[in-house]
Short mmCIF file of C-alpha atoms and ligand atoms in Angstrom, two decimals:
data_model
loop_
_atom_site.label_atom_id
_atom_site.label_comp_id
_atom_site.label_asym_id
_atom_site.label_seq_id
_atom_site.Cartn_x
_atom_site.Cartn_y
_atom_site.Cartn_z
CA MET A 649 -10.27 -11.40 -7.66
CA LEU A 650 -7.32 -13.67 -8.44
CA SER A 651 -3.85 -12.09 -8.29
CA ILE A 652 -1.10 -14.12 -9.96
CA VAL A 653 2.01 -13.22 -7.99
CA SER A 654 5.58 -14.02 -9.07
CA THR A 655 8.02 -14.60 -6.22
CA PRO A 656 11.86 -14.64 -6.08
CA ILE A 657 13.87 -17.50 -7.60
CA GLY A 658 16.48 -17.34 -4.85
CA ASN A 659 17.10 -13.77 -3.76
CA LEU A 660 14.43 -12.33 -1.44
CA GLY A 661 15.37 -8.84 -2.64
CA ASP A 662 13.68 -9.62 -5.95
CA ILE A 663 10.18 -9.54 -4.47
CA THR A 664 8.31 -6.55 -5.94
CA LEU A 665 6.46 -3.85 -4.00
CA ARG A 666 3.21 -4.88 -5.69
CA ALA A 667 3.80 -8.52 -4.71
CA ILE A 668 4.26 -7.57 -1.04
CA GLU A 669 1.22 -5.31 -1.08
CA THR A 670 -0.92 -8.03 -2.71
CA LEU A 671 0.26 -10.80 -0.36
CA LYS A 672 -0.61 -8.50 2.55
CA LYS A 673 -4.10 -7.59 1.43
CA CYS A 674 -5.37 -10.89 -0.06
CA SER A 675 -7.42 -13.17 2.19
CA THR A 676 -5.78 -16.45 1.06
CA VAL A 677 -2.59 -17.45 -0.70
CA VAL A 678 -2.98 -20.44 -3.03
CA CYS A 679 0.49 -21.92 -3.22
CA GLU A 680 2.47 -25.04 -4.11
CA ASP A 681 4.11 -25.98 -0.81
CA THR A 682 2.61 -24.21 2.22
CA ARG A 683 5.94 -24.48 4.09
CA VAL A 684 7.86 -22.66 1.34
CA THR A 685 5.27 -19.89 0.96
CA GLY A 686 4.75 -19.71 4.74
CA ASN A 687 8.46 -19.09 5.07
CA LEU A 688 8.40 -16.36 2.41
CA LEU A 689 5.49 -14.63 4.18
CA LYS A 690 7.34 -14.85 7.47
CA GLN A 691 10.42 -13.24 5.94
CA LEU A 692 8.19 -10.46 4.61
CA GLY A 693 6.65 -9.95 8.04
CA ILE A 694 3.20 -11.11 6.87
CA GLU A 695 1.56 -13.19 9.56
CA LYS A 696 -1.66 -15.13 10.03
CA LYS A 697 -2.50 -15.60 6.35
CA GLU A 698 -4.62 -18.51 5.18
CA LEU A 699 -2.59 -20.79 2.90
CA GLN A 700 -4.12 -23.36 0.54
CA SER A 701 -1.92 -25.80 -1.35
CA PHE A 702 -2.73 -26.45 -4.98
CA HIS A 703 -0.79 -28.71 -7.32
CA GLY A 704 -2.64 -28.52 -10.62
CA TYR A 705 -5.01 -30.65 -12.63
CA SER A 706 -5.17 -33.74 -10.43
CA ASP A 707 -6.76 -31.69 -7.70
CA GLU A 708 -10.35 -31.28 -9.02
CA GLY A 709 -11.85 -31.10 -5.52
CA LYS A 710 -9.35 -28.48 -4.44
CA LEU A 711 -9.84 -26.54 -7.66
CA SER A 712 -13.63 -26.34 -7.06
CA PHE A 713 -13.02 -25.29 -3.45
CA ILE A 714 -10.71 -22.45 -4.56
CA LEU A 715 -13.08 -21.38 -7.37
CA GLY A 716 -15.89 -21.29 -4.80
CA LYS A 717 -13.94 -18.76 -2.75
CA LEU A 718 -13.26 -16.64 -5.85
CA LYS A 719 -16.92 -16.72 -6.90
CA ARG A 720 -17.86 -15.59 -3.40
CA GLY A 721 -15.74 -12.49 -4.00
CA ASP A 722 -12.66 -13.41 -1.93
CA HIS A 723 -9.32 -11.94 -3.01
CA LEU A 724 -6.86 -14.81 -3.59
CA ALA A 725 -3.17 -14.64 -4.50
CA LEU A 726 -1.63 -17.47 -6.52
CA THR A 727 2.07 -18.18 -5.97
CA THR A 728 4.39 -21.15 -6.48
CA ASP A 729 7.57 -22.13 -4.66
CA ALA A 730 9.63 -19.80 -6.86
CA GLY A 731 9.28 -17.62 -9.92
CA THR A 732 6.25 -17.15 -12.12
CA PRO A 733 3.16 -19.33 -11.54
CA GLY A 734 2.35 -21.52 -14.54
CA ILE A 735 5.91 -21.55 -15.88
CA SER A 736 6.82 -25.24 -15.42
CA ASP A 737 4.75 -24.94 -12.23
CA PRO A 738 1.10 -25.30 -11.21
CA GLY A 739 -1.24 -22.43 -11.99
CA PHE A 740 -2.55 -22.96 -15.50
CA ALA A 741 -5.60 -25.01 -14.48
CA LEU A 742 -6.73 -22.44 -11.92
CA VAL A 743 -6.15 -19.40 -14.16
CA SER A 744 -7.91 -21.11 -17.05
CA ARG A 745 -10.99 -21.99 -14.95
CA ALA A 746 -11.04 -18.53 -13.35
CA ARG A 747 -11.12 -16.99 -16.86
CA GLU A 748 -14.00 -19.28 -17.85
CA GLU A 749 -15.88 -18.15 -14.76
CA ASN A 750 -15.21 -14.46 -15.58
CA ILE A 751 -13.40 -13.91 -12.31
CA PRO A 752 -11.27 -10.73 -12.40
CA ILE A 753 -7.58 -11.62 -12.75
CA GLU A 754 -4.52 -9.43 -12.30
CA VAL A 755 -0.88 -10.37 -12.85
CA ILE A 756 1.91 -9.15 -10.60
CA PRO A 757 4.96 -9.88 -12.78
CA GLY A 758 8.36 -10.76 -11.40
CA PRO A 759 11.26 -13.20 -11.75
CA SER A 760 11.40 -16.31 -13.88
CA ALA A 761 14.52 -18.45 -14.15
CA PHE A 762 14.44 -18.82 -17.94
CA LEU A 763 14.23 -15.05 -18.54
CA THR A 764 17.02 -14.42 -16.03
CA ALA A 765 19.21 -17.02 -17.78
CA LEU A 766 18.48 -15.68 -21.27
CA SER A 767 19.15 -12.12 -20.16
CA GLY A 768 22.61 -12.95 -18.79
CA SER A 769 23.59 -15.57 -21.38
CA GLY A 770 25.24 -13.28 -23.91
CA LEU A 771 23.49 -15.20 -26.70
CA PRO A 772 21.04 -13.52 -29.14
CA ILE A 773 17.64 -13.47 -27.42
CA ASN A 774 15.32 -11.47 -29.68
CA GLN A 775 13.78 -14.80 -30.63
CA PHE A 776 13.86 -17.87 -28.44
CA VAL A 777 11.95 -21.04 -27.70
CA TYR A 778 11.29 -22.06 -24.09
CA LEU A 779 10.87 -25.80 -23.58
CA GLY A 780 10.35 -26.17 -19.84
CA PHE A 781 11.83 -29.53 -18.79
CA LEU A 782 12.77 -31.83 -21.70
CA PRO A 783 10.72 -35.04 -21.92
CA ILE A 784 12.50 -37.83 -20.04
CA LYS A 785 11.56 -40.65 -22.43
CA LYS A 786 8.88 -40.25 -25.09
CA GLY A 787 9.90 -37.78 -27.80
CA ARG A 788 13.25 -36.96 -26.22
CA LYS A 789 15.48 -38.30 -29.00
CA ILE A 790 13.42 -36.65 -31.76
CA LEU A 791 13.46 -33.34 -29.88
CA LEU A 792 17.24 -33.45 -29.35
CA GLU A 793 17.71 -34.19 -33.06
CA SER A 794 15.37 -31.34 -34.02
CA PHE A 795 17.77 -28.92 -32.30
CA LEU A 796 20.08 -29.43 -35.31
CA ARG A 797 17.59 -27.35 -37.34
CA GLU A 798 16.30 -24.94 -34.65
CA GLU A 799 16.83 -21.37 -35.83
CA ARG A 800 16.00 -19.69 -32.52
CA THR A 801 17.87 -19.65 -29.22
CA VAL A 802 16.65 -22.57 -27.08
CA VAL A 803 16.20 -22.37 -23.30
CA PHE A 804 15.13 -25.13 -20.94
CA TYR A 805 15.24 -26.30 -17.32
CA GLU A 806 17.14 -29.29 -15.94
CA SER A 807 17.35 -30.83 -12.51
CA VAL A 808 20.57 -31.51 -10.65
CA HIS A 809 19.98 -35.28 -11.00
CA ARG A 810 19.86 -35.20 -14.80
CA ILE A 811 22.11 -32.30 -15.74
CA GLU A 812 25.20 -34.36 -16.63
CA LYS A 813 23.24 -36.91 -18.65
CA THR A 814 21.37 -34.21 -20.58
CA LEU A 815 24.54 -32.27 -21.41
CA ASN A 816 26.21 -35.48 -22.62
CA GLU A 817 23.21 -36.31 -24.81
CA LEU A 818 23.23 -32.78 -26.26
CA ALA A 819 26.92 -33.15 -27.05
CA GLN A 820 26.17 -36.39 -28.89
CA SER A 821 23.11 -35.22 -30.83
CA LEU A 822 24.74 -31.96 -31.94
CA ALA A 823 28.24 -33.32 -32.57
CA SER A 824 28.04 -32.13 -36.20
CA GLN A 825 27.81 -28.49 -34.94
CA PRO A 826 30.90 -28.33 -32.68
CA HIS A 827 31.05 -24.53 -32.38
CA ARG A 828 27.44 -24.04 -31.35
CA ARG A 829 27.47 -22.15 -28.04
CA ILE A 830 25.84 -23.37 -24.83
CA VAL A 831 25.47 -21.39 -21.60
CA ILE A 832 24.68 -23.20 -18.35
CA ALA A 833 23.16 -20.85 -15.78
CA ARG A 834 23.39 -22.18 -12.22
CA GLU A 835 21.94 -20.89 -8.95
CA LEU A 836 20.60 -17.67 -10.49
CA THR A 837 20.26 -14.70 -8.11
CA LYS A 838 21.84 -16.77 -5.31
CA MET A 839 25.25 -16.59 -3.66
CA HIS A 840 26.83 -19.16 -6.01
CA GLU A 841 25.29 -17.86 -9.24
CA GLU A 842 27.35 -18.72 -12.30
CA PHE A 843 27.07 -18.59 -16.08
CA ILE A 844 29.25 -21.27 -17.69
CA ALA A 845 29.84 -20.59 -21.37
CA THR A 846 30.95 -23.52 -23.47
CA ASP A 847 30.22 -25.09 -26.86
CA ILE A 848 29.17 -28.49 -28.18
CA GLU A 849 32.77 -29.54 -28.76
CA ASN A 850 33.67 -28.93 -25.09
CA LEU A 851 30.32 -29.86 -23.55
CA THR A 852 31.24 -33.35 -22.32
CA ALA A 853 34.28 -31.94 -20.50
CA THR A 854 32.14 -29.09 -19.06
CA ALA A 855 29.54 -31.63 -17.89
CA GLN A 856 32.23 -33.53 -16.01
CA THR A 857 33.69 -30.56 -14.16
CA LEU A 858 30.38 -28.76 -13.53
CA MET A 859 29.43 -28.32 -9.87
CA LYS A 860 26.45 -30.69 -9.55
CA LYS A 861 24.56 -28.74 -6.93
CA GLY A 862 21.61 -26.37 -7.08
CA GLU A 863 19.34 -25.38 -9.95
CA PHE A 864 20.12 -25.13 -13.65
CA VAL A 865 18.92 -23.48 -16.83
CA ILE A 866 20.47 -24.39 -20.19
CA VAL A 867 20.61 -21.84 -23.00
CA MET A 868 21.65 -23.00 -26.48
CA GLU A 869 22.54 -20.88 -29.48
CA ALA A 870 20.43 -21.23 -32.62
CA ALA A 871 21.66 -23.66 -35.31
N1 LIG B 1504 8.18 -21.15 -12.02
C1 LIG B 1504 9.62 -21.15 -12.08
C2 LIG B 1504 10.09 -20.01 -12.96
O1 LIG B 1504 9.30 -19.08 -13.23
O2 LIG B 1504 11.25 -19.99 -13.35
C3 LIG B 1504 10.16 -22.49 -12.53
C4 LIG B 1504 9.81 -23.64 -11.64
S1 LIG B 1504 10.48 -25.19 -12.15
C5 LIG B 1504 9.57 -26.31 -11.15
C6 LIG B 1504 12.03 -25.26 -11.31
C7 LIG B 1504 13.22 -25.22 -12.28
O3 LIG B 1504 13.46 -23.87 -12.64
C8 LIG B 1504 14.51 -25.70 -11.66
O4 LIG B 1504 14.65 -27.12 -11.77
C9 LIG B 1504 15.55 -25.00 -12.49
O5 LIG B 1504 15.74 -25.66 -13.72
C10 LIG B 1504 14.85 -23.65 -12.76
N2 LIG B 1504 15.23 -22.68 -11.72
C11 LIG B 1504 14.45 -22.16 -10.74
N3 LIG B 1504 15.15 -21.30 -9.96
C12 LIG B 1504 16.41 -21.28 -10.46
C13 LIG B 1504 17.61 -20.59 -10.11
N4 LIG B 1504 17.64 -19.76 -9.07
N5 LIG B 1504 18.72 -20.80 -10.85
C14 LIG B 1504 18.69 -21.64 -11.91
N6 LIG B 1504 17.59 -22.32 -12.30
C15 LIG B 1504 16.46 -22.14 -11.59
#
């Protein structure tokens, strides 16, 4: 059995009862960084658990090794460093192969940064498009320009190293829609959580004054 287990995106209190129970009873946790997951298990009082790191496609040997355990009937839990496995994180390759092999799969739902950001953004969220991380080079310009015609709320992730550049590029590409609202969600569920509401017209100024520390989600109103 493969249990896909979401873990907190910052606040340990967001771990679910089912997640704790599953992490306790599984024989192995397949995770991204064994130090991060080892630390989570320690905080939950779960000791002596086998951890196997798994980073995705590149890892064919590791994937076969993990599938071998599942086929043997072992109960494995899949986690990543934070949030929901497979959402801009490893997981897809393993879940896909496990499905092909008819291995029983259960999902233990929990936090994801994009849902948390949408939920608190104050923008309409009945329909939205999630883009993960924007492409750094190929297709980036075309994508930014396509936002001019996007009729759904847009949500995507950005790293601390690129946040200012991306906000400035958005301000440029969408300059013809100055009142379009943007919400920058920073450090969700953590001590310095903030939702910064701005619009295209003021985005360059917001990008300058923004605290460039921590993790970010950008939510953009539909065109
Ligand atoms: N699997 C995760 C999920 O379900 O949200 C996403 C993993 S992705 C590698 C990491 C990115 O998610 C960060 O660069 C940031 O954009 C976003 N993120 C994760 N935790 C966050 C938090 N607490 N506050 C804001 N953004 C966060």
